[in-house]
Amino acid sequence: MSILYLSDDPRRLITVTVTEPYSVDDILGTIDRQASEGHWDYAILYDQRGLTHASTEIDLEQIAEHVRVAGQGRPR
């Protein structure tokens, strides 16, 4: 599994651990999950220490746009 998603309700924190191989769709899925579970106002930590390459600018733009759409104007 390339994505481990843990929700800590008492701390209102989501930790997403990303390992290779992973895809942008995996990251988009975690964003959708956070929104669908009603945890949009939780803090989120992406732990990418296990990765050997950085995301491309295009990937980061796609992720940022997905956050805007999934967030429906709610603050992040």
PDB file of C-alpha atoms in Angstrom:
ATOM      1  CA  MET A   1       0.000   0.000   0.000  1.00  0.00           C
ATOM      2  CA  SER A   2       1.462   3.347  -0.984  1.00  0.00           C
ATOM      3  CA  ILE A   3      -0.819   5.514   1.175  1.00  0.00           C
ATOM      4  CA  LEU A   4      -1.520   5.045   4.877  1.00  0.00           C
ATOM      5  CA  TYR A   5      -4.324   7.338   6.106  1.00  0.00           C
ATOM      6  CA  LEU A   6      -4.752   7.683   9.863  1.00  0.00           C
ATOM      7  CA  SER A   7      -7.360   9.880  11.532  1.00  0.00           C
ATOM      8  CA  ASP A   8      -6.770  10.914  15.135  1.00  0.00           C
ATOM      9  CA  ASP A   9     -10.146  12.320  16.208  1.00  0.00           C
ATOM     10  CA  PRO A  10      -9.177  13.457  19.732  1.00  0.00           C
ATOM     11  CA  ARG A  11      -6.299  15.501  18.258  1.00  0.00           C
ATOM     12  CA  ARG A  12      -8.287  16.455  15.122  1.00  0.00           C
ATOM     13  CA  LEU A  13      -5.341  15.346  13.009  1.00  0.00           C
ATOM     14  CA  ILE A  14      -4.998  13.295   9.851  1.00  0.00           C
ATOM     15  CA  THR A  15      -1.631  11.774   9.030  1.00  0.00           C
ATOM     16  CA  VAL A  16      -1.047  10.550   5.491  1.00  0.00           C
ATOM     17  CA  THR A  17       2.127   8.508   5.042  1.00  0.00           C
ATOM     18  CA  VAL A  18       3.142   8.263   1.381  1.00  0.00           C
ATOM     19  CA  THR A  19       5.570   5.645   0.075  1.00  0.00           C
ATOM     20  CA  GLU A  20       6.551   4.625  -3.422  1.00  0.00           C
ATOM     21  CA  PRO A  21       5.065   3.771  -5.740  1.00  0.00           C
ATOM     22  CA  TYR A  22       2.182   6.215  -5.505  1.00  0.00           C
ATOM     23  CA  SER A  23       0.182   8.336  -7.915  1.00  0.00           C
ATOM     24  CA  VAL A  24      -1.450  11.723  -7.852  1.00  0.00           C
ATOM     25  CA  ASP A  25      -4.767   9.862  -7.828  1.00  0.00           C
ATOM     26  CA  ASP A  26      -3.740   8.305  -4.489  1.00  0.00           C
ATOM     27  CA  ILE A  27      -3.245  11.795  -3.025  1.00  0.00           C
ATOM     28  CA  LEU A  28      -6.529  13.013  -4.521  1.00  0.00           C
ATOM     29  CA  GLY A  29      -8.238  10.049  -2.879  1.00  0.00           C
ATOM     30  CA  THR A  30      -7.016  11.140   0.556  1.00  0.00           C
ATOM     31  CA  ILE A  31      -8.387  14.625  -0.068  1.00  0.00           C
ATOM     32  CA  ASP A  32     -11.750  13.163  -1.074  1.00  0.00           C
ATOM     33  CA  ARG A  33     -11.755  10.918   1.979  1.00  0.00           C
ATOM     34  CA  GLN A  34     -11.068  13.823   4.330  1.00  0.00           C
ATOM     35  CA  ALA A  35     -13.948  15.787   2.796  1.00  0.00           C
ATOM     36  CA  SER A  36     -16.392  12.853   2.765  1.00  0.00           C
ATOM     37  CA  GLU A  37     -15.692  11.969   6.400  1.00  0.00           C
ATOM     38  CA  GLY A  38     -16.492  15.519   7.504  1.00  0.00           C
ATOM     39  CA  HIS A  39     -12.940  16.147   8.684  1.00  0.00           C
ATOM     40  CA  TRP A  40     -12.123  19.107   6.466  1.00  0.00           C
ATOM     41  CA  ASP A  41     -11.226  21.257   9.476  1.00  0.00           C
ATOM     42  CA  TYR A  42      -8.729  18.686  10.822  1.00  0.00           C
ATOM     43  CA  ALA A  43      -5.030  19.443  10.526  1.00  0.00           C
ATOM     44  CA  ILE A  44      -3.313  17.224   7.987  1.00  0.00           C
ATOM     45  CA  LEU A  45       0.282  16.031   7.867  1.00  0.00           C
ATOM     46  CA  TYR A  46       1.694  14.453   4.715  1.00  0.00           C
ATOM     47  CA  ASP A  47       4.701  12.335   5.687  1.00  0.00           C
ATOM     48  CA  GLN A  48       6.710  11.887   2.496  1.00  0.00           C
ATOM     49  CA  ARG A  49      10.033  10.970   4.050  1.00  0.00           C
ATOM     50  CA  GLY A  50       9.979   7.627   2.255  1.00  0.00           C
ATOM     51  CA  LEU A  51       9.939   9.193  -1.211  1.00  0.00           C
ATOM     52  CA  THR A  52      12.982   9.457  -3.439  1.00  0.00           C
ATOM     53  CA  HIS A  53      11.619  12.032  -5.883  1.00  0.00           C
ATOM     54  CA  ALA A  54       9.696  15.287  -5.596  1.00  0.00           C
ATOM     55  CA  SER A  55       6.284  15.903  -7.120  1.00  0.00           C
ATOM     56  CA  THR A  56       6.234  17.791 -10.392  1.00  0.00           C
ATOM     57  CA  GLU A  57       4.817  21.288 -10.630  1.00  0.00           C
ATOM     58  CA  ILE A  58       1.955  19.941 -12.741  1.00  0.00           C
ATOM     59  CA  ASP A  59       1.119  17.341 -10.072  1.00  0.00           C
ATOM     60  CA  LEU A  60       1.172  19.986  -7.340  1.00  0.00           C
ATOM     61  CA  GLU A  61      -1.109  22.277  -9.360  1.00  0.00           C
ATOM     62  CA  GLN A  62      -3.554  19.390  -9.880  1.00  0.00           C
ATOM     63  CA  ILE A  63      -3.552  18.621  -6.147  1.00  0.00           C
ATOM     64  CA  ALA A  64      -4.055  22.292  -5.220  1.00  0.00           C
ATOM     65  CA  GLU A  65      -6.984  22.596  -7.619  1.00  0.00           C
ATOM     66  CA  HIS A  66      -8.541  19.427  -6.207  1.00  0.00           C
ATOM     67  CA  VAL A  67      -8.265  20.861  -2.678  1.00  0.00           C
ATOM     68  CA  ARG A  68     -10.057  24.026  -3.840  1.00  0.00           C
ATOM     69  CA  VAL A  69     -12.896  22.019  -5.400  1.00  0.00           C
ATOM     70  CA  ALA A  70     -13.241  19.460  -2.573  1.00  0.00           C
ATOM     71  CA  GLY A  71     -13.098  22.201   0.047  1.00  0.00           C
ATOM     72  CA  GLN A  72     -16.066  24.046  -1.463  1.00  0.00           C
ATOM     73  CA  GLY A  73     -14.778  27.356  -0.146  1.00  0.00           C
ATOM     74  CA  ARG A  74     -14.167  26.127   3.403  1.00  0.00           C
ATOM     75  CA  PRO A  75     -10.966  27.396   5.008  1.00  0.00           C
ATOM     76  CA  ARG A  76      -7.928  25.116   5.102  1.00  0.00           C
TER      77      ARG A  76
END
